[in-house]
JSON list of C-alpha atoms and ligand atoms in Angstrom, two decimals:
[
{"chain": "A", "resi": 1, "resn": "MET", "atom": "CA", "xyz": [-31.19, -29.30, -31.57]},
{"chain": "A", "resi": 2, "resn": "LYS", "atom": "CA", "xyz": [-29.51, -27.38, -34.28]},
{"chain": "A", "resi": 3, "resn": "ASN", "atom": "CA", "xyz": [-25.95, -28.42, -34.27]},
{"chain": "A", "resi": 4, "resn": "LEU", "atom": "CA", "xyz": [-25.23, -31.71, -34.04]},
{"chain": "A", "resi": 5, "resn": "ARG", "atom": "CA", "xyz": [-21.16, -32.56, -33.38]},
{"chain": "A", "resi": 6, "resn": "THR", "atom": "CA", "xyz": [-19.89, -35.96, -34.05]},
{"chain": "A", "resi": 7, "resn": "GLU", "atom": "CA", "xyz": [-17.71, -38.45, -35.67]},
{"chain": "A", "resi": 8, "resn": "GLY", "atom": "CA", "xyz": [-18.95, -39.44, -39.62]},
{"chain": "A", "resi": 9, "resn": "LEU", "atom": "CA", "xyz": [-17.86, -41.63, -42.21]},
{"chain": "A", "resi": 10, "resn": "VAL", "atom": "CA", "xyz": [-18.06, -40.10, -45.82]},
{"chain": "A", "resi": 11, "resn": "ILE", "atom": "CA", "xyz": [-20.32, -42.69, -48.01]},
{"chain": "A", "resi": 12, "resn": "ARG", "atom": "CA", "xyz": [-21.10, -40.23, -51.23]},
{"chain": "A", "resi": 13, "resn": "SER", "atom": "CA", "xyz": [-19.57, -37.32, -52.01]},
{"chain": "A", "resi": 14, "resn": "GLY", "atom": "CA", "xyz": [-20.58, -35.67, -55.47]},
{"chain": "A", "resi": 15, "resn": "ASN", "atom": "CA", "xyz": [-19.96, -32.18, -57.00]},
{"chain": "A", "resi": 16, "resn": "TYR", "atom": "CA", "xyz": [-23.16, -29.90, -56.35]},
{"chain": "A", "resi": 17, "resn": "GLY", "atom": "CA", "xyz": [-23.02, -26.81, -58.85]},
{"chain": "A", "resi": 18, "resn": "GLU", "atom": "CA", "xyz": [-19.57, -24.71, -59.36]},
{"chain": "A", "resi": 19, "resn": "ALA", "atom": "CA", "xyz": [-18.18, -25.03, -55.82]},
{"chain": "A", "resi": 20, "resn": "ASP", "atom": "CA", "xyz": [-20.06, -27.52, -53.51]},
{"chain": "A", "resi": 21, "resn": "LYS", "atom": "CA", "xyz": [-20.13, -31.08, -52.53]},
{"chain": "A", "resi": 22, "resn": "LEU", "atom": "CA", "xyz": [-22.91, -32.43, -51.68]},
{"chain": "A", "resi": 23, "resn": "LEU", "atom": "CA", "xyz": [-22.55, -35.42, -49.73]},
{"chain": "A", "resi": 24, "resn": "THR", "atom": "CA", "xyz": [-24.18, -38.34, -47.74]},
{"chain": "A", "resi": 25, "resn": "ILE", "atom": "CA", "xyz": [-22.20, -38.57, -44.07]},
{"chain": "A", "resi": 26, "resn": "LEU", "atom": "CA", "xyz": [-22.93, -41.78, -42.05]},
{"chain": "A", "resi": 27, "resn": "THR", "atom": "CA", "xyz": [-22.85, -41.30, -38.24]},
{"chain": "A", "resi": 28, "resn": "PRO", "atom": "CA", "xyz": [-22.48, -43.84, -35.39]},
{"chain": "A", "resi": 29, "resn": "ASP", "atom": "CA", "xyz": [-25.34, -42.36, -32.97]},
{"chain": "A", "resi": 30, "resn": "ALA", "atom": "CA", "xyz": [-27.13, -39.90, -36.07]},
{"chain": "A", "resi": 31, "resn": "GLY", "atom": "CA", "xyz": [-27.37, -42.46, -38.75]},
{"chain": "A", "resi": 32, "resn": "LYS", "atom": "CA", "xyz": [-27.44, -41.37, -42.50]},
{"chain": "A", "resi": 33, "resn": "ILE", "atom": "CA", "xyz": [-26.77, -37.63, -42.67]},
{"chain": "A", "resi": 34, "resn": "PRO", "atom": "CA", "xyz": [-27.77, -35.79, -46.42]},
{"chain": "A", "resi": 35, "resn": "SER", "atom": "CA", "xyz": [-25.77, -32.64, -46.18]},
{"chain": "A", "resi": 36, "resn": "ILE", "atom": "CA", "xyz": [-23.73, -30.20, -48.18]},
{"chain": "A", "resi": 37, "resn": "ALA", "atom": "CA", "xyz": [-20.21, -28.37, -47.60]},
{"chain": "A", "resi": 38, "resn": "ARG", "atom": "CA", "xyz": [-20.92, -25.24, -48.92]},
{"chain": "A", "resi": 39, "resn": "GLY", "atom": "CA", "xyz": [-17.29, -23.82, -51.09]},
{"chain": "A", "resi": 40, "resn": "ALA", "atom": "CA", "xyz": [-15.81, -27.57, -50.35]},
{"chain": "A", "resi": 41, "resn": "CYS", "atom": "CA", "xyz": [-14.96, -27.43, -54.33]},
{"chain": "A", "resi": 42, "resn": "LYS", "atom": "CA", "xyz": [-12.37, -24.86, -53.67]},
{"chain": "A", "resi": 43, "resn": "THR", "atom": "CA", "xyz": [-8.95, -24.96, -53.51]},
{"chain": "A", "resi": 44, "resn": "LYS", "atom": "CA", "xyz": [-8.58, -23.05, -50.45]},
{"chain": "A", "resi": 45, "resn": "SER", "atom": "CA", "xyz": [-11.46, -24.64, -48.43]},
{"chain": "A", "resi": 46, "resn": "LYS", "atom": "CA", "xyz": [-10.49, -25.98, -45.00]},
{"chain": "A", "resi": 47, "resn": "LEU", "atom": "CA", "xyz": [-13.60, -28.43, -45.76]},
{"chain": "A", "resi": 48, "resn": "ALA", "atom": "CA", "xyz": [-11.96, -29.70, -49.35]},
{"chain": "A", "resi": 49, "resn": "ALA", "atom": "CA", "xyz": [-10.32, -32.15, -47.78]},
{"chain": "A", "resi": 50, "resn": "CYS", "atom": "CA", "xyz": [-12.39, -33.14, -45.00]},
{"chain": "A", "resi": 51, "resn": "VAL", "atom": "CA", "xyz": [-15.41, -34.58, -47.49]},
{"chain": "A", "resi": 52, "resn": "GLN", "atom": "CA", "xyz": [-13.86, -36.33, -50.03]},
{"chain": "A", "resi": 53, "resn": "LEU", "atom": "CA", "xyz": [-15.22, -40.69, -50.17]},
{"chain": "A", "resi": 54, "resn": "PHE", "atom": "CA", "xyz": [-14.22, -42.40, -47.06]},
{"chain": "A", "resi": 55, "resn": "ILE", "atom": "CA", "xyz": [-12.72, -40.17, -44.45]},
{"chain": "A", "resi": 56, "resn": "ARG", "atom": "CA", "xyz": [-13.27, -40.71, -40.97]},
{"chain": "A", "resi": 57, "resn": "GLY", "atom": "CA", "xyz": [-14.24, -37.30, -39.23]},
{"chain": "A", "resi": 58, "resn": "GLU", "atom": "CA", "xyz": [-14.92, -35.39, -36.49]},
{"chain": "A", "resi": 59, "resn": "PHE", "atom": "CA", "xyz": [-17.96, -32.67, -38.29]},
{"chain": "A", "resi": 60, "resn": "LEU", "atom": "CA", "xyz": [-20.31, -30.85, -37.09]},
{"chain": "A", "resi": 61, "resn": "PHE", "atom": "CA", "xyz": [-23.14, -29.93, -38.52]},
{"chain": "A", "resi": 62, "resn": "TYR", "atom": "CA", "xyz": [-26.25, -27.52, -38.99]},
{"chain": "A", "resi": 63, "resn": "MET", "atom": "CA", "xyz": [-29.17, -29.25, -38.70]},
{"chain": "A", "resi": 64, "resn": "GLY", "atom": "CA", "xyz": [-31.77, -28.46, -41.44]},
{"chain": "A", "resi": 65, "resn": "LYS", "atom": "CA", "xyz": [-34.90, -29.51, -42.70]},
{"chain": "A", "resi": 66, "resn": "THR", "atom": "CA", "xyz": [-34.00, -31.42, -45.18]},
{"chain": "A", "resi": 67, "resn": "LEU", "atom": "CA", "xyz": [-30.48, -30.92, -45.25]},
{"chain": "A", "resi": 68, "resn": "ALA", "atom": "CA", "xyz": [-27.62, -30.60, -42.98]},
{"chain": "A", "resi": 69, "resn": "THR", "atom": "CA", "xyz": [-24.49, -28.08, -43.52]},
{"chain": "A", "resi": 70, "resn": "VAL", "atom": "CA", "xyz": [-21.26, -29.21, -42.05]},
{"chain": "A", "resi": 71, "resn": "THR", "atom": "CA", "xyz": [-19.68, -26.28, -40.82]},
{"chain": "A", "resi": 72, "resn": "GLN", "atom": "CA", "xyz": [-16.44, -27.40, -39.79]},
{"chain": "A", "resi": 73, "resn": "ALA", "atom": "CA", "xyz": [-14.72, -30.71, -39.64]},
{"chain": "A", "resi": 74, "resn": "GLU", "atom": "CA", "xyz": [-11.63, -32.55, -39.07]},
{"chain": "A", "resi": 75, "resn": "ILE", "atom": "CA", "xyz": [-9.78, -35.39, -39.78]},
{"chain": "A", "resi": 76, "resn": "LYS", "atom": "CA", "xyz": [-9.21, -38.82, -37.95]},
{"chain": "A", "resi": 77, "resn": "ASN", "atom": "CA", "xyz": [-8.66, -40.99, -40.93]},
{"chain": "A", "resi": 78, "resn": "SER", "atom": "CA", "xyz": [-8.54, -40.21, -44.06]},
{"chain": "A", "resi": 79, "resn": "PHE", "atom": "CA", "xyz": [-8.31, -43.96, -45.85]},
{"chain": "A", "resi": 80, "resn": "TYR", "atom": "CA", "xyz": [-6.11, -41.94, -48.23]},
{"chain": "A", "resi": 81, "resn": "SER", "atom": "CA", "xyz": [-5.35, -46.07, -50.25]},
{"chain": "A", "resi": 82, "resn": "LEU", "atom": "CA", "xyz": [-8.61, -46.43, -50.62]},
{"chain": "A", "resi": 83, "resn": "ARG", "atom": "CA", "xyz": [-8.76, -43.45, -53.17]},
{"chain": "A", "resi": 84, "resn": "GLU", "atom": "CA", "xyz": [-5.41, -44.22, -54.79]},
{"chain": "A", "resi": 85, "resn": "ASP", "atom": "CA", "xyz": [-6.59, -48.26, -55.62]},
{"chain": "A", "resi": 86, "resn": "LEU", "atom": "CA", "xyz": [-8.64, -49.08, -58.63]},
{"chain": "A", "resi": 87, "resn": "PHE", "atom": "CA", "xyz": [-9.55, -52.47, -56.36]},
{"chain": "A", "resi": 88, "resn": "LYS", "atom": "CA", "xyz": [-9.64, -51.11, -52.79]},
{"chain": "A", "resi": 89, "resn": "TYR", "atom": "CA", "xyz": [-11.50, -47.89, -53.91]},
{"chain": "A", "resi": 90, "resn": "SER", "atom": "CA", "xyz": [-14.49, -50.16, -55.96]},
{"chain": "A", "resi": 91, "resn": "TYR", "atom": "CA", "xyz": [-14.91, -52.53, -52.76]},
{"chain": "A", "resi": 92, "resn": "GLY", "atom": "CA", "xyz": [-15.03, -49.55, -50.84]},
{"chain": "A", "resi": 93, "resn": "GLN", "atom": "CA", "xyz": [-17.86, -47.60, -52.75]},
{"chain": "A", "resi": 94, "resn": "TYR", "atom": "CA", "xyz": [-19.46, -50.86, -53.34]},
{"chain": "A", "resi": 95, "resn": "PHE", "atom": "CA", "xyz": [-19.63, -51.21, -48.79]},
{"chain": "A", "resi": 96, "resn": "CYS", "atom": "CA", "xyz": [-20.50, -47.16, -48.96]},
{"chain": "A", "resi": 97, "resn": "GLU", "atom": "CA", "xyz": [-23.51, -48.46, -51.66]},
{"chain": "A", "resi": 98, "resn": "LEU", "atom": "CA", "xyz": [-24.58, -50.92, -49.60]},
{"chain": "A", "resi": 99, "resn": "SER", "atom": "CA", "xyz": [-24.89, -49.32, -46.36]},
{"chain": "A", "resi": 100, "resn": "GLY", "atom": "CA", "xyz": [-26.06, -46.54, -47.93]},
{"chain": "A", "resi": 101, "resn": "LYS", "atom": "CA", "xyz": [-28.56, -48.31, -49.70]},
{"chain": "A", "resi": 102, "resn": "LEU", "atom": "CA", "xyz": [-29.79, -50.40, -46.64]},
{"chain": "A", "resi": 103, "resn": "LEU", "atom": "CA", "xyz": [-29.97, -47.78, -43.97]},
{"chain": "A", "resi": 104, "resn": "GLU", "atom": "CA", "xyz": [-32.93, -44.90, -43.40]},
{"chain": "A", "resi": 105, "resn": "GLU", "atom": "CA", "xyz": [-31.60, -41.10, -42.72]},
{"chain": "A", "resi": 106, "resn": "LYS", "atom": "CA", "xyz": [-31.20, -40.27, -39.59]},
{"chain": "A", "resi": 107, "resn": "VAL", "atom": "CA", "xyz": [-31.59, -43.39, -37.74]},
{"chain": "A", "resi": 108, "resn": "PRO", "atom": "CA", "xyz": [-28.99, -44.73, -35.39]},
{"chain": "A", "resi": 109, "resn": "SER", "atom": "CA", "xyz": [-27.78, -47.52, -36.54]},
{"chain": "A", "resi": 110, "resn": "PRO", "atom": "CA", "xyz": [-23.88, -48.06, -34.68]},
{"chain": "A", "resi": 111, "resn": "GLU", "atom": "CA", "xyz": [-23.02, -51.76, -35.73]},
{"chain": "A", "resi": 112, "resn": "ILE", "atom": "CA", "xyz": [-23.49, -50.75, -39.12]},
{"chain": "A", "resi": 113, "resn": "TYR", "atom": "CA", "xyz": [-21.10, -47.88, -38.76]},
{"chain": "A", "resi": 114, "resn": "TRP", "atom": "CA", "xyz": [-18.09, -49.75, -37.12]},
{"chain": "A", "resi": 115, "resn": "LEU", "atom": "CA", "xyz": [-19.05, -52.57, -39.15]},
{"chain": "A", "resi": 116, "resn": "LEU", "atom": "CA", "xyz": [-18.60, -50.07, -41.88]},
{"chain": "A", "resi": 117, "resn": "LEU", "atom": "CA", "xyz": [-15.38, -48.02, -40.35]},
{"chain": "A", "resi": 118, "resn": "SER", "atom": "CA", "xyz": [-13.65, -51.77, -39.68]},
{"chain": "A", "resi": 119, "resn": "ALA", "atom": "CA", "xyz": [-14.22, -53.50, -43.34]},
{"chain": "A", "resi": 120, "resn": "PHE", "atom": "CA", "xyz": [-12.60, -49.82, -44.25]},
{"chain": "A", "resi": 121, "resn": "LYS", "atom": "CA", "xyz": [-9.86, -50.51, -41.73]},
{"chain": "A", "resi": 122, "resn": "ALA", "atom": "CA", "xyz": [-9.17, -54.12, -43.29]},
{"chain": "A", "resi": 123, "resn": "LEU", "atom": "CA", "xyz": [-9.49, -53.22, -47.06]},
{"chain": "A", "resi": 124, "resn": "GLU", "atom": "CA", "xyz": [-6.61, -50.07, -46.20]},
{"chain": "A", "resi": 125, "resn": "GLU", "atom": "CA", "xyz": [-4.57, -52.90, -44.47]},
{"chain": "A", "resi": 126, "resn": "GLY", "atom": "CA", "xyz": [-4.72, -54.42, -47.82]},
{"chain": "A", "resi": 127, "resn": "GLU", "atom": "CA", "xyz": [-3.40, -58.05, -46.79]},
{"chain": "A", "resi": 128, "resn": "GLY", "atom": "CA", "xyz": [-6.20, -60.75, -47.51]},
{"chain": "A", "resi": 129, "resn": "ASP", "atom": "CA", "xyz": [-9.11, -61.66, -50.27]},
{"chain": "A", "resi": 130, "resn": "MET", "atom": "CA", "xyz": [-11.23, -58.41, -51.28]},
{"chain": "A", "resi": 131, "resn": "GLU", "atom": "CA", "xyz": [-13.47, -60.94, -52.52]},
{"chain": "A", "resi": 132, "resn": "VAL", "atom": "CA", "xyz": [-13.53, -62.70, -48.84]},
{"chain": "A", "resi": 133, "resn": "LEU", "atom": "CA", "xyz": [-14.19, -59.36, -47.33]},
{"chain": "A", "resi": 134, "resn": "ALA", "atom": "CA", "xyz": [-16.64, -58.28, -49.64]},
{"chain": "A", "resi": 135, "resn": "ARG", "atom": "CA", "xyz": [-18.76, -61.60, -48.79]},
{"chain": "A", "resi": 136, "resn": "SER", "atom": "CA", "xyz": [-18.40, -61.32, -45.13]},
{"chain": "A", "resi": 137, "resn": "PHE", "atom": "CA", "xyz": [-19.17, -58.01, -45.24]},
{"chain": "A", "resi": 138, "resn": "GLU", "atom": "CA", "xyz": [-22.42, -58.55, -47.12]},
{"chain": "A", "resi": 139, "resn": "LEU", "atom": "CA", "xyz": [-22.98, -61.58, -44.35]},
{"chain": "A", "resi": 140, "resn": "LYS", "atom": "CA", "xyz": [-22.82, -59.91, -41.40]},
{"chain": "A", "resi": 141, "resn": "LEU", "atom": "CA", "xyz": [-24.74, -56.32, -42.70]},
{"chain": "A", "resi": 142, "resn": "LEU", "atom": "CA", "xyz": [-27.42, -59.15, -43.89]},
{"chain": "A", "resi": 143, "resn": "SER", "atom": "CA", "xyz": [-27.38, -60.83, -40.38]},
{"chain": "A", "resi": 144, "resn": "LEU", "atom": "CA", "xyz": [-27.36, -56.90, -38.51]},
{"chain": "A", "resi": 145, "resn": "SER", "atom": "CA", "xyz": [-30.46, -55.99, -40.76]},
{"chain": "A", "resi": 146, "resn": "GLY", "atom": "CA", "xyz": [-31.83, -59.60, -39.50]},
{"chain": "A", "resi": 147, "resn": "TYR", "atom": "CA", "xyz": [-31.93, -61.64, -41.95]},
{"chain": "A", "resi": 148, "resn": "GLN", "atom": "CA", "xyz": [-29.59, -64.20, -40.92]},
{"chain": "A", "resi": 149, "resn": "PRO", "atom": "CA", "xyz": [-29.65, -67.38, -43.28]},
{"chain": "A", "resi": 150, "resn": "HIS", "atom": "CA", "xyz": [-30.42, -70.14, -40.89]},
{"chain": "A", "resi": 151, "resn": "LEU", "atom": "CA", "xyz": [-27.80, -72.47, -41.17]},
{"chain": "A", "resi": 152, "resn": "GLU", "atom": "CA", "xyz": [-28.25, -74.98, -38.45]},
{"chain": "A", "resi": 153, "resn": "GLY", "atom": "CA", "xyz": [-30.30, -77.74, -39.44]},
{"chain": "A", "resi": 154, "resn": "CYS", "atom": "CA", "xyz": [-33.55, -77.06, -41.57]},
{"chain": "A", "resi": 155, "resn": "LEU", "atom": "CA", "xyz": [-35.46, -74.27, -41.31]},
{"chain": "A", "resi": 156, "resn": "ALA", "atom": "CA", "xyz": [-38.98, -76.27, -41.40]},
{"chain": "A", "resi": 157, "resn": "CYS", "atom": "CA", "xyz": [-38.30, -79.73, -39.57]},
{"chain": "A", "resi": 158, "resn": "GLY", "atom": "CA", "xyz": [-35.32, -78.58, -37.83]},
{"chain": "A", "resi": 159, "resn": "GLY", "atom": "CA", "xyz": [-34.00, -81.87, -39.26]},
{"chain": "A", "resi": 160, "resn": "GLU", "atom": "CA", "xyz": [-30.48, -82.94, -39.59]},
{"chain": "A", "resi": 161, "resn": "ALA", "atom": "CA", "xyz": [-29.93, -83.91, -43.13]},
{"chain": "A", "resi": 162, "resn": "PRO", "atom": "CA", "xyz": [-26.76, -85.63, -45.41]},
{"chain": "A", "resi": 163, "resn": "SER", "atom": "CA", "xyz": [-27.80, -82.59, -48.08]},
{"chain": "A", "resi": 164, "resn": "TYR", "atom": "CA", "xyz": [-29.64, -78.98, -48.03]},
{"chain": "A", "resi": 165, "resn": "ARG", "atom": "CA", "xyz": [-30.79, -76.48, -50.58]},
{"chain": "A", "resi": 166, "resn": "LEU", "atom": "CA", "xyz": [-30.51, -72.68, -49.36]},
{"chain": "A", "resi": 167, "resn": "ASP", "atom": "CA", "xyz": [-33.77, -71.41, -50.00]},
{"chain": "A", "resi": 168, "resn": "TYR", "atom": "CA", "xyz": [-33.54, -67.57, -50.09]},
{"chain": "A", "resi": 169, "resn": "ARG", "atom": "CA", "xyz": [-37.51, -66.23, -49.43]},
{"chain": "A", "resi": 170, "resn": "GLU", "atom": "CA", "xyz": [-37.58, -69.02, -46.86]},
{"chain": "A", "resi": 171, "resn": "GLY", "atom": "CA", "xyz": [-34.46, -67.56, -45.23]},
{"chain": "A", "resi": 172, "resn": "GLY", "atom": "CA", "xyz": [-31.95, -70.69, -45.16]},
{"chain": "A", "resi": 173, "resn": "LEU", "atom": "CA", "xyz": [-31.77, -74.25, -45.02]},
{"chain": "A", "resi": 174, "resn": "LEU", "atom": "CA", "xyz": [-34.15, -76.74, -46.10]},
{"chain": "A", "resi": 175, "resn": "CYS", "atom": "CA", "xyz": [-33.84, -80.69, -46.52]},
{"chain": "A", "resi": 176, "resn": "SER", "atom": "CA", "xyz": [-34.45, -82.42, -49.86]},
{"chain": "A", "resi": 177, "resn": "ARG", "atom": "CA", "xyz": [-38.27, -83.24, -47.32]},
{"chain": "A", "resi": 178, "resn": "CYS", "atom": "CA", "xyz": [-38.89, -80.01, -46.91]},
{"chain": "A", "resi": 179, "resn": "THR", "atom": "CA", "xyz": [-37.80, -78.21, -50.32]},
{"chain": "A", "resi": 180, "resn": "SER", "atom": "CA", "xyz": [-41.11, -77.60, -52.45]},
{"chain": "A", "resi": 181, "resn": "SER", "atom": "CA", "xyz": [-40.42, -78.25, -56.01]},
{"chain": "A", "resi": 182, "resn": "GLN", "atom": "CA", "xyz": [-41.36, -74.16, -56.78]},
{"chain": "A", "resi": 183, "resn": "GLY", "atom": "CA", "xyz": [-39.19, -73.63, -54.23]},
{"chain": "A", "resi": 184, "resn": "HIS", "atom": "CA", "xyz": [-36.58, -70.55, -54.20]},
{"chain": "A", "resi": 185, "resn": "SER", "atom": "CA", "xyz": [-33.90, -72.45, -53.11]},
{"chain": "A", "resi": 186, "resn": "LEU", "atom": "CA", "xyz": [-30.50, -73.03, -54.42]},
{"chain": "A", "resi": 187, "resn": "LYS", "atom": "CA", "xyz": [-27.40, -75.66, -54.26]},
{"chain": "A", "resi": 188, "resn": "ILE", "atom": "CA", "xyz": [-25.27, -75.32, -51.41]},
{"chain": "A", "resi": 189, "resn": "SER", "atom": "CA", "xyz": [-22.30, -77.42, -50.86]},
{"chain": "A", "resi": 190, "resn": "LEU", "atom": "CA", "xyz": [-20.85, -79.07, -47.15]},
{"chain": "A", "resi": 191, "resn": "GLY", "atom": "CA", "xyz": [-17.95, -76.73, -47.50]},
{"chain": "A", "resi": 192, "resn": "VAL", "atom": "CA", "xyz": [-19.72, -73.60, -47.93]},
{"chain": "A", "resi": 193, "resn": "ARG", "atom": "CA", "xyz": [-22.30, -74.04, -45.33]},
{"chain": "A", "resi": 194, "resn": "SER", "atom": "CA", "xyz": [-19.17, -73.97, -42.89]},
{"chain": "A", "resi": 195, "resn": "LEU", "atom": "CA", "xyz": [-17.90, -71.54, -45.36]},
{"chain": "A", "resi": 196, "resn": "LEU", "atom": "CA", "xyz": [-20.88, -69.04, -44.67]},
{"chain": "A", "resi": 197, "resn": "LYS", "atom": "CA", "xyz": [-20.60, -69.49, -40.62]},
{"chain": "A", "resi": 198, "resn": "LYS", "atom": "CA", "xyz": [-17.63, -68.91, -41.04]},
{"chain": "A", "resi": 199, "resn": "LEU", "atom": "CA", "xyz": [-17.99, -65.54, -42.78]},
{"chain": "A", "resi": 200, "resn": "ILE", "atom": "CA", "xyz": [-20.49, -64.49, -40.16]},
{"chain": "A", "resi": 201, "resn": "THR", "atom": "CA", "xyz": [-18.79, -65.29, -37.37]},
{"chain": "A", "resi": 202, "resn": "SER", "atom": "CA", "xyz": [-15.05, -63.70, -37.89]},
{"chain": "A", "resi": 203, "resn": "ASP", "atom": "CA", "xyz": [-13.80, -60.80, -36.97]},
{"chain": "A", "resi": 204, "resn": "LEU", "atom": "CA", "xyz": [-13.15, -58.88, -40.54]},
{"chain": "A", "resi": 205, "resn": "SER", "atom": "CA", "xyz": [-10.16, -58.26, -39.44]},
{"chain": "A", "resi": 206, "resn": "ARG", "atom": "CA", "xyz": [-9.29, -62.21, -39.03]},
{"chain": "A", "resi": 207, "resn": "LEU", "atom": "CA", "xyz": [-10.10, -62.73, -42.58]},
{"chain": "A", "resi": 208, "resn": "LYS", "atom": "CA", "xyz": [-7.05, -62.46, -43.83]},
{"chain": "A", "resi": 209, "resn": "ILE", "atom": "CA", "xyz": [-5.89, -66.16, -43.02]},
{"chain": "A", "resi": 210, "resn": "LEU", "atom": "CA", "xyz": [-9.24, -67.38, -44.71]},
{"chain": "A", "resi": 211, "resn": "LYS", "atom": "CA", "xyz": [-8.65, -68.99, -48.44]},
{"chain": "A", "resi": 212, "resn": "ILE", "atom": "CA", "xyz": [-11.49, -69.74, -50.26]},
{"chain": "A", "resi": 213, "resn": "GLN", "atom": "CA", "xyz": [-11.20, -71.35, -53.29]},
{"chain": "A", "resi": 214, "resn": "PRO", "atom": "CA", "xyz": [-12.62, -69.45, -56.29]},
{"chain": "A", "resi": 215, "resn": "PRO", "atom": "CA", "xyz": [-15.54, -72.54, -57.03]},
{"chain": "A", "resi": 216, "resn": "HIS", "atom": "CA", "xyz": [-16.55, -71.85, -53.23]},
{"chain": "A", "resi": 217, "resn": "LYS", "atom": "CA", "xyz": [-16.01, -68.58, -54.12]},
{"chain": "A", "resi": 218, "resn": "LYS", "atom": "CA", "xyz": [-18.13, -67.74, -56.40]},
{"chain": "A", "resi": 219, "resn": "GLU", "atom": "CA", "xyz": [-21.35, -70.53, -55.05]},
{"chain": "A", "resi": 220, "resn": "ILE", "atom": "CA", "xyz": [-20.78, -67.38, -52.08]},
{"chain": "A", "resi": 221, "resn": "ALA", "atom": "CA", "xyz": [-21.31, -64.74, -54.14]},
{"chain": "A", "resi": 222, "resn": "PHE", "atom": "CA", "xyz": [-24.46, -66.14, -55.81]},
{"chain": "A", "resi": 223, "resn": "ILE", "atom": "CA", "xyz": [-25.96, -67.00, -52.78]},
{"chain": "A", "resi": 224, "resn": "ASN", "atom": "CA", "xyz": [-25.01, -63.92, -50.88]},
{"chain": "A", "resi": 225, "resn": "LYS", "atom": "CA", "xyz": [-26.33, -61.68, -54.05]},
{"chain": "A", "resi": 226, "resn": "LYS", "atom": "CA", "xyz": [-29.94, -63.64, -53.71]},
{"chain": "A", "resi": 227, "resn": "PHE", "atom": "CA", "xyz": [-30.06, -62.75, -50.18]},
{"chain": "A", "resi": 228, "resn": "LEU", "atom": "CA", "xyz": [-29.52, -59.30, -50.88]},
{"chain": "A", "resi": 229, "resn": "GLU", "atom": "CA", "xyz": [-31.76, -59.07, -53.14]},
{"chain": "A", "resi": 230, "resn": "TYR", "atom": "CA", "xyz": [-34.74, -60.55, -52.05]},
{"chain": "A", "resi": 231, "resn": "ASN", "atom": "CA", "xyz": [-34.27, -59.24, -48.68]},
{"chain": "A", "resi": 232, "resn": "MET", "atom": "CA", "xyz": [-32.66, -55.58, -48.97]},
{"chain": "A", "resi": 233, "resn": "ASN", "atom": "CA", "xyz": [-34.84, -54.14, -51.95]},
{"chain": "A", "resi": 234, "resn": "LEU", "atom": "CA", "xyz": [-31.71, -53.39, -53.82]},
{"chain": "A", "resi": 235, "resn": "GLY", "atom": "CA", "xyz": [-32.30, -52.32, -56.80]},
{"chain": "A", "resi": 236, "resn": "SER", "atom": "CA", "xyz": [-29.48, -52.35, -59.12]},
{"chain": "A", "resi": 237, "resn": "CYS", "atom": "CA", "xyz": [-26.36, -51.65, -57.52]},
{"chain": "A", "resi": 238, "resn": "LYS", "atom": "CA", "xyz": [-23.77, -49.82, -59.90]},
{"chain": "A", "resi": 239, "resn": "SER", "atom": "CA", "xyz": [-21.14, -50.66, -57.48]},
{"chain": "A", "resi": 240, "resn": "LEU", "atom": "CA", "xyz": [-20.97, -54.27, -57.37]},
{"chain": "A", "resi": 241, "resn": "ALA", "atom": "CA", "xyz": [-21.95, -54.52, -61.43]},
{"chain": "A", "resi": 242, "resn": "PHE", "atom": "CA", "xyz": [-18.54, -53.30, -61.52]},
{"chain": "A", "resi": 243, "resn": "LEU", "atom": "CA", "xyz": [-16.77, -55.17, -59.63]},
{"chain": "A", "resi": 244, "resn": "GLU", "atom": "CA", "xyz": [-18.51, -58.34, -61.30]},
{"chain": "A", "resi": 245, "resn": "GLY", "atom": "CA", "xyz": [-17.30, -57.14, -64.29]},
{"chain": "A", "resi": 246, "resn": "LEU", "atom": "CA", "xyz": [-13.20, -57.09, -62.48]},
{"chain": "A", "resi": 247, "resn": "ALA", "atom": "CA", "xyz": [-13.71, -60.28, -61.51]},
{"chain": "A", "resi": 248, "resn": "GLY", "atom": "CA", "xyz": [-14.94, -61.27, -64.85]},
{"chain": "A", "resi": 249, "resn": "GLU", "atom": "CA", "xyz": [-12.00, -59.68, -66.16]},
{"chain": "A", "resi": 250, "resn": "GLU", "atom": "CA", "xyz": [-9.57, -61.82, -63.53]},
{"chain": "A", "resi": 251, "resn": "ASP", "atom": "CA", "xyz": [-11.12, -65.17, -64.55]},
{"chain": "A", "resi": 252, "resn": "HIS", "atom": "CA", "xyz": [-9.72, -65.12, -68.18]},
{"chain": "B", "resi": 301, "resn": "ZN", "atom": "ZN1", "xyz": [-36.78, -80.33, -43.13]}
]
């Protein structure tokens, strides 16, 4: 199969040489496709508008050995507002970076594709708290990758306890009897435990009704970061560092 026609989301778009764009396009059935759009930086190019970050389009690829060439494209949803607002742009870029780091090239992962698309839609609507959206996105991504934190009772003994610690290496809650002293566990409050469950199961489009207090948001952000770093070998995530900077400025 040399030609492939499919819908996709542009999750990376950078200039290459004088006139070309180097892209990563996430598709539902063919996974992440590294590709080039020749001449797309020229103002007259029909491809120019279709290969911007966050575009959802219908693409025709000519599949090369390492790099695919985008030969035709048509916009299905431009997600214009995500490129016009610094906060939406930054969160959108973080979601793209996270999905991109997680997925292998050309390995289909339709669930992650539809998750990312629904995150773009929620950002475009812009009605909820973007931090809450991001925490839910992270937890859903962890769950789809097989690393959903175990939150029902103690992971080791199965018992219910008045309080737990959350061990990111073991992947869930441990009671005080089962927590080892040199473990990799984090404090977790009761409220946060039930919020984590909500964030995993709620549809992204329904999160706008969920309000989370700043201290709880901080606790969840810390927990998610530990889980992501440990399980998904993320290395440095530039867009997350930038978002943390933005949140820090808001606090002052
Ligand atoms: Zn236990």
